[in-house]
DNA sequence: GTAAACACGTGAGAC
DNA sequence: TGTCTCACGTGTTTA
């Protein structure tokens, strides 16, 4: 909203911006019987304005303090202007969020068991003679897990092309790209793979149950112990 | 800086905040020979001030636009005030940075080979009868790496207490906590472990060199291929 | 009634 | 020169 005329006069009046003669000429109150009352009101208003001014200064300081912190975090020059800085912060937060999401969702083991089998038929680059599957599962780790997995794939007559395997704190995530000959396999082999993995994971949870009798609790204890030792 | 008296008058004058009579009374220029010149200057100043006002409005808009973006990213209420919001942003950026650093530094394989052996003697909790080591190394993956590692530890008469193993895109990072009996081991066993790991990694690089004849390049090609397939 | 937060218009300084 | 950014003091609104 545009400041009104009265606001401008009020502003000049209260801030004492105008010189004494000007003030006395505009305020005829000195000769009125309400002169003292007016003076008190004037003082009150002045004090209020001073407080307001100070509070606003503090507020600006607070904001700029955090802006400077962000400047340091993004190793930005102190000459980077506020808008640009904030744009960079937005971008950085987005990047970091995406990065951690990718790692925790696609690489690190999750807390819950998962199985995923995808068909990459269109993606095969050996003249379409083979079907390519991307297999991914997440479960409790156990000593014979990998051996069982290899035997399962061998039994299904599938060849492992790539394998990313992550075992952290007793849980494991494995992402494999496997190839299957079209002589023996079709798209329906996705189901074979899925069922095979399911029984693999069932064996996992059984072995954990029998081995410790605590399951998740025991694992958490183990993880904490490991974290402790590593952190020292 | 405090606005001066003249500034206030100038402000009221230019913005046309004061009524006509007031304006004519403060400016004696209407009767001077420079009236037209003054009028031109007046228009110029007015236009300049209008531009300035508009530019400043745009600037505020830009800043607030990004602030609102940050509000969304942190799922903050629109009533969260600027200073608090920025404080939260600072905290969030710090958290995310720390989180990704932890994962990439302590869990995911690095691009360069690394060996680290630490002694945790003080940390042993079995009456000090055993020495605890934290072993961590990072290198190219190869089929027999884990088997070689286990044989090495067996040869050194060490028992694996915990193991975090991550293999991604052809590189592997392994973090193990191993225990060694004090009958056969002392703090100097750190060196045994280090040397053993060194020869393990040398075998790794040899096998990669022989196997592919490209080394790092070949690995990057593999990794890119895997990324591609997974991303589809 | 007062305390806090915001948008606004302005002057000053950088470039 | 003009253009851009900032800090400031103010009026207004909300709790």
GROMACS .gro file of C-alpha atoms (C1' of nucleotides) in nm:
model
  494
    1UNK     CA    1   0.000   0.000   0.000
    2UNK     CA    2   0.120   0.349  -0.081
    3UNK     CA    3   0.196   0.565   0.222
    4UNK     CA    4  -0.072   0.830   0.269
    5UNK     CA    5  -0.019   1.199   0.320
    6UNK     CA    6  -0.102   1.181   0.684
    7UNK     CA    7   0.149   0.898   0.728
    8UNK     CA    8   0.424   1.111   0.586
    9UNK     CA    9   0.348   1.400   0.817
   10UNK     CA   10   0.315   1.162   1.109
   11UNK     CA   11   0.650   1.006   1.021
   12UNK     CA   12   0.831   1.342   1.003
   13UNK     CA   13   0.666   1.453   1.319
   14UNK     CA   14   0.746   1.153   1.529
   15UNK     CA   15   1.101   1.099   1.416
   16UNK     CA   16   1.187   1.456   1.492
   17UNK     CA   17   1.314   1.480   1.141
   18UNK     CA   18   1.187   1.833   1.104
   19UNK     CA   19   1.369   2.117   1.282
   20UNK     CA   20   1.233   2.279   1.597
   21UNK     CA   21   1.080   2.577   1.429
   22UNK     CA   22   0.902   2.354   1.185
   23UNK     CA   23   0.774   2.136   1.466
   24UNK     CA   24   0.645   2.427   1.668
   25UNK     CA   25   0.484   2.576   1.363
   26UNK     CA   26   0.299   2.259   1.273
   27UNK     CA   27   0.198   2.178   1.630
   28UNK     CA   28  -0.005   2.455   1.786
   29UNK     CA   29  -0.027   2.245   2.102
   30UNK     CA   30   0.226   2.449   2.300
   31UNK     CA   31  -0.039   2.711   2.361
   32UNK     CA   32  -0.323   2.472   2.417
   33UNK     CA   33  -0.426   2.336   2.760
   34UNK     CA   34  -0.349   1.979   2.634
   35UNK     CA   35   0.016   2.059   2.575
   36UNK     CA   36   0.144   1.830   2.852
   37UNK     CA   37  -0.083   1.543   2.758
   38UNK     CA   38   0.032   1.576   2.399
   39UNK     CA   39   0.392   1.576   2.512
   40UNK     CA   40   0.338   1.250   2.702
   41UNK     CA   41   0.170   1.092   2.400
   42UNK     CA   42   0.456   1.215   2.188
   43UNK     CA   43   0.713   1.056   2.418
   44UNK     CA   44   0.522   0.731   2.425
   45UNK     CA   45   0.496   0.724   2.050
   46UNK     CA   46   0.865   0.807   2.018
   47UNK     CA   47   0.960   0.526   2.256
   48UNK     CA   48   0.737   0.285   2.071
   49UNK     CA   49   0.897   0.378   1.744
   50UNK     CA   50   1.242   0.336   1.891
   51UNK     CA   51   1.154  -0.014   2.010
   52UNK     CA   52   1.007  -0.098   1.677
   53UNK     CA   53   1.315   0.024   1.500
   54UNK     CA   54   1.541  -0.181   1.725
   55UNK     CA   55   1.330  -0.494   1.691
   56UNK     CA   56   1.340  -0.466   1.318
   57UNK     CA   57   1.716  -0.427   1.326
   58UNK     CA   58   1.742  -0.745   1.534
   59UNK     CA   59   1.519  -0.927   1.294
   60UNK     CA   60   1.734  -0.829   0.997
   61UNK     CA   61   2.042  -0.940   1.188
   62UNK     CA   62   1.891  -1.282   1.256
   63UNK     CA   63   1.803  -1.336   0.894
   64UNK     CA   64   2.142  -1.221   0.767
   65UNK     CA   65   2.319  -1.436   1.023
   66UNK     CA   66   2.163  -1.750   0.879
   67UNK     CA   67   2.217  -1.629   0.524
   68UNK     CA   68   2.587  -1.596   0.598
   69UNK     CA   69   2.590  -1.945   0.745
   70UNK     CA   70   2.443  -2.071   0.420
   71UNK     CA   71   2.706  -1.877   0.230
   72UNK     CA   72   2.974  -2.068   0.418
   73UNK     CA   73   2.804  -2.404   0.374
   74UNK     CA   74   2.786  -2.353  -0.002
   75UNK     CA   75   3.132  -2.192   0.001
   76UNK     CA   76   2.982  -1.887  -0.165
   77UNK     CA   77   3.157  -1.555  -0.196
   78UNK     CA   78   3.024  -1.295   0.045
   79UNK     CA   79   2.937  -1.092  -0.264
   80UNK     CA   80   2.684  -1.350  -0.379
   81UNK     CA   81   2.355  -1.168  -0.362
   82UNK     CA   82   2.068  -1.299  -0.153
   83UNK     CA   83   1.844  -1.417  -0.435
   84UNK     CA   84   2.124  -1.605  -0.611
   85UNK     CA   85   2.239  -1.753  -0.285
   86UNK     CA   86   1.891  -1.879  -0.203
   87UNK     CA   87   1.855  -2.023  -0.554
   88UNK     CA   88   2.178  -2.213  -0.499
   89UNK     CA   89   2.057  -2.336  -0.163
   90UNK     CA   90   1.738  -2.467  -0.320
   91UNK     CA   91   1.940  -2.651  -0.582
   92UNK     CA   92   2.184  -2.792  -0.327
   93UNK     CA   93   1.910  -2.921  -0.098
   94UNK     CA   94   1.743  -3.088  -0.396
   95UNK     CA   95   2.070  -3.249  -0.504
   96UNK     CA   96   2.156  -3.377  -0.159
   97UNK     CA   97   1.806  -3.514  -0.107
   98UNK     CA   98   1.817  -3.695  -0.442
   99UNK     CA   99   2.165  -3.828  -0.373
  100UNK     CA  100   2.083  -3.976  -0.035
  101UNK     CA  101   1.756  -4.113  -0.169
  102UNK     CA  102   1.939  -4.290  -0.451
  103UNK     CA  103   2.193  -4.442  -0.217
  104UNK     CA  104   1.953  -4.551   0.054
  105UNK     CA  105   1.690  -4.673  -0.191
  106UNK     CA  106   1.907  -4.844  -0.449
  107UNK     CA  107   2.227  -4.944  -0.276
  108UNK     CA  108   2.200  -4.973   0.099
  109UNK     CA  109   1.990  -5.250   0.253
  110UNK     CA  110   1.647  -5.149   0.369
  111UNK     CA  111   1.500  -5.249   0.704
  112UNK     CA  112   1.226  -5.459   0.543
  113UNK     CA  113   1.267  -5.757   0.314
  114UNK     CA  114   1.213  -5.684  -0.054
  115UNK     CA  115   1.220  -5.873  -0.381
  116UNK     CA  116   1.211  -5.717  -0.725
  117UNK     CA  117   1.255  -5.885  -1.063
  118UNK     CA  118   1.239  -5.683  -1.384
  119UNK     CA  119   1.257  -5.792  -1.745
  120UNK     CA  120   1.495  -5.602  -1.974
  121UNK     CA  121   1.426  -5.790  -2.296
  122UNK     CA  122   1.439  -5.476  -2.508
  123UNK     CA  123   1.774  -5.396  -2.360
  124UNK     CA  124   1.958  -5.714  -2.457
  125UNK     CA  125   2.248  -5.640  -2.687
  126UNK     CA  126   2.342  -5.987  -2.802
  127UNK     CA  127   2.110  -6.017  -3.103
  128UNK     CA  128   1.812  -6.089  -2.880
  129UNK     CA  129   1.924  -6.446  -2.813
  130UNK     CA  130   1.903  -6.388  -2.441
  131UNK     CA  131   1.666  -6.229  -2.198
  132UNK     CA  132   1.809  -5.991  -1.944
  133UNK     CA  133   1.666  -5.965  -1.593
  134UNK     CA  134   1.744  -5.724  -1.320
  135UNK     CA  135   1.711  -5.898  -0.988
  136UNK     CA  136   1.714  -5.713  -0.659
  137UNK     CA  137   1.647  -5.835  -0.309
  138UNK     CA  138   1.703  -5.725   0.043
  139UNK     CA  139   1.706  -5.943   0.354
  140UNK     CA  140   1.897  -6.054   0.662
  141UNK     CA  141   2.247  -6.170   0.583
  142UNK     CA  142   2.353  -6.529   0.652
  143UNK     CA  143   2.673  -6.717   0.575
  144UNK     CA  144   2.540  -6.935   0.294
  145UNK     CA  145   2.321  -6.675   0.127
  146UNK     CA  146   2.548  -6.604  -0.169
  147UNK     CA  147   2.625  -6.968  -0.225
  148UNK     CA  148   2.253  -7.050  -0.222
  149UNK     CA  149   2.192  -6.765  -0.464
  150UNK     CA  150   2.457  -6.890  -0.704
  151UNK     CA  151   2.318  -7.240  -0.691
  152UNK     CA  152   1.969  -7.109  -0.756
  153UNK     CA  153   2.084  -6.915  -1.062
  154UNK     CA  154   2.281  -7.213  -1.187
  155UNK     CA  155   1.976  -7.433  -1.143
  156UNK     CA  156   1.770  -7.182  -1.341
  157UNK     CA  157   2.043  -7.180  -1.608
  158UNK     CA  158   2.106  -6.810  -1.573
  159UNK     CA  159   2.433  -6.626  -1.602
  160UNK     CA  160   2.526  -6.333  -1.382
  161UNK     CA  161   2.646  -6.035  -1.585
  162UNK     CA  162   2.686  -5.781  -1.308
  163UNK     CA  163   2.638  -5.790  -0.935
  164UNK     CA  164   2.625  -5.512  -0.678
  165UNK     CA  165   2.622  -5.649  -0.325
  166UNK     CA  166   2.600  -5.455  -0.005
  167UNK     CA  167   2.605  -5.600   0.343
  168UNK     CA  168   2.584  -5.352   0.628
  169UNK     CA  169   2.502  -5.421   0.990
  170UNK     CA  170   2.371  -5.768   0.928
  171UNK     CA  171   2.136  -5.683   0.644
  172UNK     CA  172   2.216  -5.729   0.278
  173UNK     CA  173   2.100  -5.586  -0.054
  174UNK     CA  174   2.195  -5.757  -0.378
  175UNK     CA  175   2.133  -5.622  -0.724
  176UNK     CA  176   2.214  -5.858  -1.008
  177UNK     CA  177   2.176  -5.841  -1.382
  178UNK     CA  178   2.136  -6.193  -1.512
  179UNK     CA  179   2.104  -6.333  -1.863
  180UNK     CA  180   1.889  -6.632  -1.960
  181UNK     CA  181   1.895  -6.816  -2.291
  182UNK     CA  182   1.570  -6.782  -2.485
  183UNK     CA  183   1.584  -7.155  -2.561
  184UNK     CA  184   1.487  -7.225  -2.204
  185UNK     CA  185   1.335  -6.896  -2.089
  186UNK     CA  186   1.062  -6.648  -2.168
  187UNK     CA  187   0.914  -6.349  -1.997
  188UNK     CA  188   0.735  -6.585  -1.761
  189UNK     CA  189   1.073  -6.670  -1.610
  190UNK     CA  190   1.029  -6.355  -1.406
  191UNK     CA  191   0.800  -6.567  -1.190
  192UNK     CA  192   1.054  -6.847  -1.157
  193UNK     CA  193   1.309  -6.598  -1.040
  194UNK     CA  194   1.068  -6.438  -0.801
  195UNK     CA  195   0.969  -6.769  -0.643
  196UNK     CA  196   1.329  -6.881  -0.617
  197UNK     CA  197   1.423  -6.560  -0.439
  198UNK     CA  198   1.122  -6.593  -0.211
  199UNK     CA  199   1.234  -6.934  -0.089
  200UNK     CA  200   1.587  -6.797  -0.055
  201UNK     CA  201   1.460  -6.522   0.175
  202UNK     CA  202   1.243  -6.766   0.369
  203UNK     CA  203   1.547  -6.979   0.436
  204UNK     CA  204   1.720  -6.659   0.549
  205UNK     CA  205   1.459  -6.565   0.805
  206UNK     CA  206   1.441  -6.925   0.931
  207UNK     CA  207   1.816  -6.943   0.981
  208UNK     CA  208   1.815  -6.613   1.162
  209UNK     CA  209   1.526  -6.722   1.384
  210UNK     CA  210   1.694  -7.052   1.470
  211UNK     CA  211   2.039  -6.907   1.503
  212UNK     CA  212   1.956  -6.634   1.750
  213UNK     CA  213   1.598  -6.673   1.863
  214UNK     CA  214   1.567  -6.296   1.857
  215UNK     CA  215   1.566  -6.201   1.494
  216UNK     CA  216   1.546  -5.831   1.436
  217UNK     CA  217   1.631  -5.744   1.792
  218UNK     CA  218   1.950  -5.942   1.783
  219UNK     CA  219   2.046  -5.781   1.455
  220UNK     CA  220   1.994  -5.435   1.590
  221UNK     CA  221   2.212  -5.520   1.885
  222UNK     CA  222   2.483  -5.643   1.652
  223UNK     CA  223   2.456  -5.330   1.438
  224UNK     CA  224   2.482  -5.105   1.739
  225UNK     CA  225   2.787  -5.291   1.860
  226UNK     CA  226   2.953  -5.254   1.523
  227UNK     CA  227   2.866  -4.889   1.499
  228UNK     CA  228   3.014  -4.836   1.840
  229UNK     CA  229   3.341  -5.000   1.757
  230UNK     CA  230   3.373  -4.821   1.426
  231UNK     CA  231   3.288  -4.484   1.569
  232UNK     CA  232   3.552  -4.493   1.841
  233UNK     CA  233   2.176   0.589   0.873
  234UNK     CA  234   1.892   0.809   0.989
  235UNK     CA  235   1.702   0.982   0.709
  236UNK     CA  236   1.776   1.355   0.709
  237UNK     CA  237   1.521   1.633   0.713
  238UNK     CA  238   1.584   1.716   0.352
  239UNK     CA  239   1.531   1.349   0.259
  240UNK     CA  240   1.193   1.352   0.418
  241UNK     CA  241   1.086   1.665   0.239
  242UNK     CA  242   1.234   1.536  -0.085
  243UNK     CA  243   1.046   1.209  -0.038
  244UNK     CA  244   0.712   1.378   0.025
  245UNK     CA  245   0.772   1.613  -0.263
  246UNK     CA  246   0.860   1.352  -0.520
  247UNK     CA  247   0.598   1.098  -0.429
  248UNK     CA  248   0.332   1.365  -0.443
  249UNK     CA  249   0.235   1.263  -0.096
  250UNK     CA  250   0.170   1.620   0.011
  251UNK     CA  251  -0.127   1.814  -0.122
  252UNK     CA  252  -0.091   2.083  -0.392
  253UNK     CA  253  -0.084   2.380  -0.162
  254UNK     CA  254   0.189   2.228   0.050
  255UNK     CA  255   0.397   2.153  -0.258
  256UNK     CA  256   0.370   2.503  -0.397
  257UNK     CA  257   0.455   2.654  -0.062
  258UNK     CA  258   0.776   2.453  -0.023
  259UNK     CA  259   0.893   2.495  -0.381
  260UNK     CA  260   0.941   2.854  -0.484
  261UNK     CA  261   1.051   2.738  -0.828
  262UNK     CA  262   0.722   2.812  -1.003
  263UNK     CA  263   0.810   3.181  -1.009
  264UNK     CA  264   1.178   3.141  -1.093
  265UNK     CA  265   1.324   3.152  -1.448
  266UNK     CA  266   1.438   2.786  -1.400
  267UNK     CA  267   1.084   2.661  -1.359
  268UNK     CA  268   1.086   2.451  -1.678
  269UNK     CA  269   1.429   2.307  -1.611
  270UNK     CA  270   1.322   2.221  -1.262
  271UNK     CA  271   1.012   2.058  -1.398
  272UNK     CA  272   1.225   1.836  -1.628
  273UNK     CA  273   1.454   1.744  -1.341
  274UNK     CA  274   1.150   1.674  -1.132
  275UNK     CA  275   1.008   1.437  -1.395
  276UNK     CA  276   1.342   1.265  -1.433
  277UNK     CA  277   1.375   1.217  -1.062
  278UNK     CA  278   1.020   1.092  -1.041
  279UNK     CA  279   1.077   0.840  -1.319
  280UNK     CA  280   1.399   0.727  -1.157
  281UNK     CA  281   1.227   0.677  -0.828
  282UNK     CA  282   0.948   0.483  -0.995
  283UNK     CA  283   1.201   0.254  -1.160
  284UNK     CA  284   1.384   0.209  -0.836
  285UNK     CA  285   1.064   0.125  -0.656
  286UNK     CA  286   0.972  -0.133  -0.917
  287UNK     CA  287   1.318  -0.290  -0.922
  288UNK     CA  288   1.314  -0.325  -0.548
  289UNK     CA  289   0.972  -0.490  -0.564
  290UNK     CA  290   1.107  -0.740  -0.818
  291UNK     CA  291   1.406  -0.810  -0.599
  292UNK     CA  292   1.186  -0.882  -0.297
  293UNK     CA  293   0.974  -1.109  -0.514
  294UNK     CA  294   1.278  -1.307  -0.627
  295UNK     CA  295   1.399  -1.358  -0.272
  296UNK     CA  296   1.058  -1.460  -0.145
  297UNK     CA  297   1.010  -1.696  -0.436
  298UNK     CA  298   1.315  -1.897  -0.334
  299UNK     CA  299   1.222  -1.877   0.032
  300UNK     CA  300   0.887  -2.036  -0.051
  301UNK     CA  301   1.065  -2.306  -0.249
  302UNK     CA  302   1.270  -2.381   0.061
  303UNK     CA  303   0.952  -2.387   0.266
  304UNK     CA  304   0.820  -2.660   0.039
  305UNK     CA  305   1.145  -2.856   0.040
  306UNK     CA  306   1.150  -2.862   0.419
  307UNK     CA  307   0.771  -2.909   0.424
  308UNK     CA  308   0.741  -2.602   0.641
  309UNK     CA  309   0.418  -2.423   0.712
  310UNK     CA  310   0.381  -2.100   0.516
  311UNK     CA  311   0.360  -1.925   0.851
  312UNK     CA  312   0.714  -2.025   0.943
  313UNK     CA  313   0.896  -1.697   0.969
  314UNK     CA  314   1.201  -1.623   0.758
  315UNK     CA  315   1.464  -1.644   1.029
  316UNK     CA  316   1.335  -1.976   1.162
  317UNK     CA  317   1.303  -2.113   0.811
  318UNK     CA  318   1.661  -2.020   0.729
  319UNK     CA  319   1.783  -2.173   1.054
  320UNK     CA  320   1.609  -2.496   0.958
  321UNK     CA  321   1.762  -2.483   0.612
  322UNK     CA  322   2.108  -2.446   0.762
  323UNK     CA  323   2.047  -2.746   0.985
  324UNK     CA  324   1.907  -2.955   0.701
  325UNK     CA  325   2.197  -2.883   0.469
  326UNK     CA  326   2.440  -2.976   0.743
  327UNK     CA  327   2.254  -3.301   0.812
  328UNK     CA  328   2.236  -3.402   0.447
  329UNK     CA  329   2.602  -3.319   0.391
  330UNK     CA  330   2.704  -3.526   0.694
  331UNK     CA  331   2.481  -3.813   0.589
  332UNK     CA  332   2.618  -3.840   0.236
  333UNK     CA  333   2.971  -3.797   0.365
  334UNK     CA  334   2.925  -4.084   0.607
  335UNK     CA  335   2.785  -4.312   0.340
  336UNK     CA  336   3.036  -4.231   0.069
  337UNK     CA  337   3.334  -4.225   0.305
  338UNK     CA  338   3.255  -4.521   0.526
  339UNK     CA  339   3.035  -4.752   0.326
  340UNK     CA  340   3.056  -4.707  -0.048
  341UNK     CA  341   3.377  -4.801  -0.230
  342UNK     CA  342   3.606  -4.513  -0.319
  343UNK     CA  343   3.768  -4.470  -0.659
  344UNK     CA  344   4.118  -4.517  -0.518
  345UNK     CA  345   4.256  -4.819  -0.336
  346UNK     CA  346   4.278  -4.781   0.040
  347UNK     CA  347   4.390  -4.986   0.336
  348UNK     CA  348   4.329  -4.902   0.699
  349UNK     CA  349   4.398  -5.112   1.008
  350UNK     CA  350   4.317  -4.981   1.355
  351UNK     CA  351   4.378  -5.130   1.695
  352UNK     CA  352   4.088  -5.137   1.940
  353UNK     CA  353   4.260  -5.303   2.233
  354UNK     CA  354   4.090  -5.079   2.487
  355UNK     CA  355   3.759  -5.172   2.341
  356UNK     CA  356   3.779  -5.550   2.386
  357UNK     CA  357   3.507  -5.675   2.613
  358UNK     CA  358   3.624  -6.031   2.676
  359UNK     CA  359   3.846  -5.969   2.977
  360UNK     CA  360   4.128  -5.839   2.756
  361UNK     CA  361   4.220  -6.185   2.635
  362UNK     CA  362   4.190  -6.074   2.275
  363UNK     CA  363   4.293  -5.779   2.067
  364UNK     CA  364   4.031  -5.623   1.844
  365UNK     CA  365   4.120  -5.475   1.507
  366UNK     CA  366   3.913  -5.278   1.267
  367UNK     CA  367   4.018  -5.359   0.914
  368UNK     CA  368   3.900  -5.161   0.616
  369UNK     CA  369   4.008  -5.176   0.255
  370UNK     CA  370   3.886  -5.065  -0.081
  371UNK     CA  371   3.987  -5.205  -0.419
  372UNK     CA  372   3.874  -5.360  -0.747
  373UNK     CA  373   3.647  -5.655  -0.698
  374UNK     CA  374   3.748  -5.999  -0.821
  375UNK     CA  375   3.585  -6.341  -0.786
  376UNK     CA  376   3.827  -6.489  -0.532
  377UNK     CA  377   3.878  -6.178  -0.323
  378UNK     CA  378   3.662  -6.282  -0.030
  379UNK     CA  379   3.798  -6.636  -0.027
  380UNK     CA  380   4.154  -6.500  -0.026
  381UNK     CA  381   4.061  -6.265   0.255
  382UNK     CA  382   3.916  -6.545   0.467
  383UNK     CA  383   4.225  -6.761   0.408
  384UNK     CA  384   4.446  -6.471   0.505
  385UNK     CA  385   4.260  -6.415   0.830
  386UNK     CA  386   4.262  -6.786   0.905
  387UNK     CA  387   4.635  -6.797   0.842
  388UNK     CA  388   4.680  -6.505   1.080
  389UNK     CA  389   4.463  -6.689   1.336
  390UNK     CA  390   4.208  -6.411   1.350
  391UNK     CA  391   3.835  -6.439   1.392
  392UNK     CA  392   3.589  -6.217   1.212
  393UNK     CA  393   3.336  -6.064   1.450
  394UNK     CA  394   3.151  -5.835   1.210
  395UNK     CA  395   3.179  -5.765   0.840
  396UNK     CA  396   3.029  -5.492   0.625
  397UNK     CA  397   3.090  -5.556   0.257
  398UNK     CA  398   2.988  -5.336  -0.030
  399UNK     CA  399   3.049  -5.410  -0.395
  400UNK     CA  400   2.921  -5.155  -0.643
  401UNK     CA  401   3.012  -5.114  -1.007
  402UNK     CA  402   3.314  -5.341  -0.989
  403UNK     CA  403   3.474  -5.184  -0.685
  404UNK     CA  404   3.447  -5.316  -0.333
  405UNK     CA  405   3.481  -5.181   0.019
  406UNK     CA  406   3.508  -5.419   0.312
  407UNK     CA  407   3.502  -5.322   0.675
  408UNK     CA  408   3.576  -5.602   0.921
  409UNK     CA  409   3.615  -5.620   1.294
  410UNK     CA  410   3.845  -5.908   1.378
  411UNK     CA  411   3.965  -6.056   1.705
  412UNK     CA  412   4.311  -6.199   1.767
  413UNK     CA  413   4.423  -6.401   2.066
  414UNK     CA  414   4.685  -6.225   2.276
  415UNK     CA  415   4.877  -6.550   2.297
  416UNK     CA  416   4.980  -6.506   1.936
  417UNK     CA  417   4.926  -6.135   1.877
  418UNK     CA  418   5.022  -5.793   2.001
  419UNK     CA  419   4.979  -5.441   1.881
  420UNK     CA  420   5.245  -5.506   1.618
  421UNK     CA  421   5.001  -5.738   1.444
  422UNK     CA  422   4.859  -5.426   1.288
  423UNK     CA  423   5.157  -5.448   1.054
  424UNK     CA  424   5.093  -5.815   0.972
  425UNK     CA  425   4.739  -5.729   0.881
  426UNK     CA  426   4.843  -5.432   0.676
  427UNK     CA  427   5.098  -5.632   0.478
  428UNK     CA  428   4.855  -5.915   0.423
  429UNK     CA  429   4.595  -5.675   0.289
  430UNK     CA  430   4.855  -5.507   0.070
  431UNK     CA  431   4.940  -5.834  -0.103
  432UNK     CA  432   4.569  -5.905  -0.130
  433UNK     CA  433   4.515  -5.578  -0.314
  434UNK     CA  434   4.822  -5.635  -0.531
  435UNK     CA  435   4.677  -5.967  -0.641
  436UNK     CA  436   4.355  -5.779  -0.714
  437UNK     CA  437   4.512  -5.523  -0.944
  438UNK     CA  438   4.716  -5.797  -1.117
  439UNK     CA  439   4.410  -6.008  -1.183
  440UNK     CA  440   4.223  -5.707  -1.318
  441UNK     CA  441   4.515  -5.612  -1.541
  442UNK     CA  442   4.547  -5.966  -1.676
  443UNK     CA  443   4.180  -6.030  -1.702
  444UNK     CA  444   4.091  -5.725  -1.905
  445UNK     CA  445   4.405  -5.546  -2.008
  446UNK     CA  446   4.231  -5.218  -1.948
  447UNK     CA  447   4.202  -5.188  -1.575
  448UNK     CA  448   4.022  -4.875  -1.464
  449UNK     CA  449   3.892  -4.796  -1.807
  450UNK     CA  450   3.730  -5.135  -1.843
  451UNK     CA  451   3.574  -5.101  -1.501
  452UNK     CA  452   3.426  -4.765  -1.581
  453UNK     CA  453   3.278  -4.913  -1.898
  454UNK     CA  454   3.126  -5.194  -1.697
  455UNK     CA  455   2.991  -4.955  -1.437
  456UNK     CA  456   2.834  -4.734  -1.699
  457UNK     CA  457   2.674  -5.036  -1.865
  458UNK     CA  458   2.528  -5.146  -1.533
  459UNK     CA  459   2.404  -4.800  -1.451
  460UNK     CA  460   2.236  -4.785  -1.786
  461UNK     CA  461   2.056  -5.113  -1.745
  462UNK     CA  462   1.945  -5.033  -1.394
  463UNK     CA  463   1.823  -4.688  -1.481
  464UNK     CA  464   1.592  -4.803  -1.763
  465DG     C1'  465  -0.188  -0.342   2.443
  466DT     C1'  466   0.223  -0.512   2.291
  467DA     C1'  467   0.534  -0.793   2.052
  468DA     C1'  468   0.669  -1.004   1.627
  469DA     C1'  469   0.677  -1.053   1.141
  470DC     C1'  470   0.622  -0.868   0.692
  471DA     C1'  471   0.619  -0.551   0.271
  472DC     C1'  472   0.719  -0.122   0.135
  473DG     C1'  473   0.978   0.292  -0.039
  474DT     C1'  474   1.396   0.515   0.013
  475DG     C1'  475   1.914   0.657   0.022
  476DA     C1'  476   2.366   0.483  -0.025
  477DG     C1'  477   2.720   0.234  -0.230
  478DA     C1'  478   2.924  -0.087  -0.584
  479DC     C1'  479   3.042  -0.160  -1.042
  480DT     C1'  480   2.594   0.737  -1.657
  481DG     C1'  481   2.235   0.385  -1.505
  482DT     C1'  482   2.162  -0.054  -1.274
  483DC     C1'  483   2.172  -0.357  -0.900
  484DT     C1'  484   2.187  -0.479  -0.412
  485DC     C1'  485   2.156  -0.378   0.052
  486DA     C1'  486   2.015  -0.172   0.512
  487DC     C1'  487   1.711   0.117   0.706
  488DG     C1'  488   1.284   0.308   0.921
  489DT     C1'  489   0.822   0.288   0.872
  490DG     C1'  490   0.304   0.133   0.859
  491DT     C1'  491   0.031  -0.267   0.897
  492DT     C1'  492  -0.127  -0.701   1.042
  493DT     C1'  493  -0.164  -1.094   1.344
  494DA     C1'  494  -0.152  -1.335   1.765
   0.00000   0.00000   0.00000
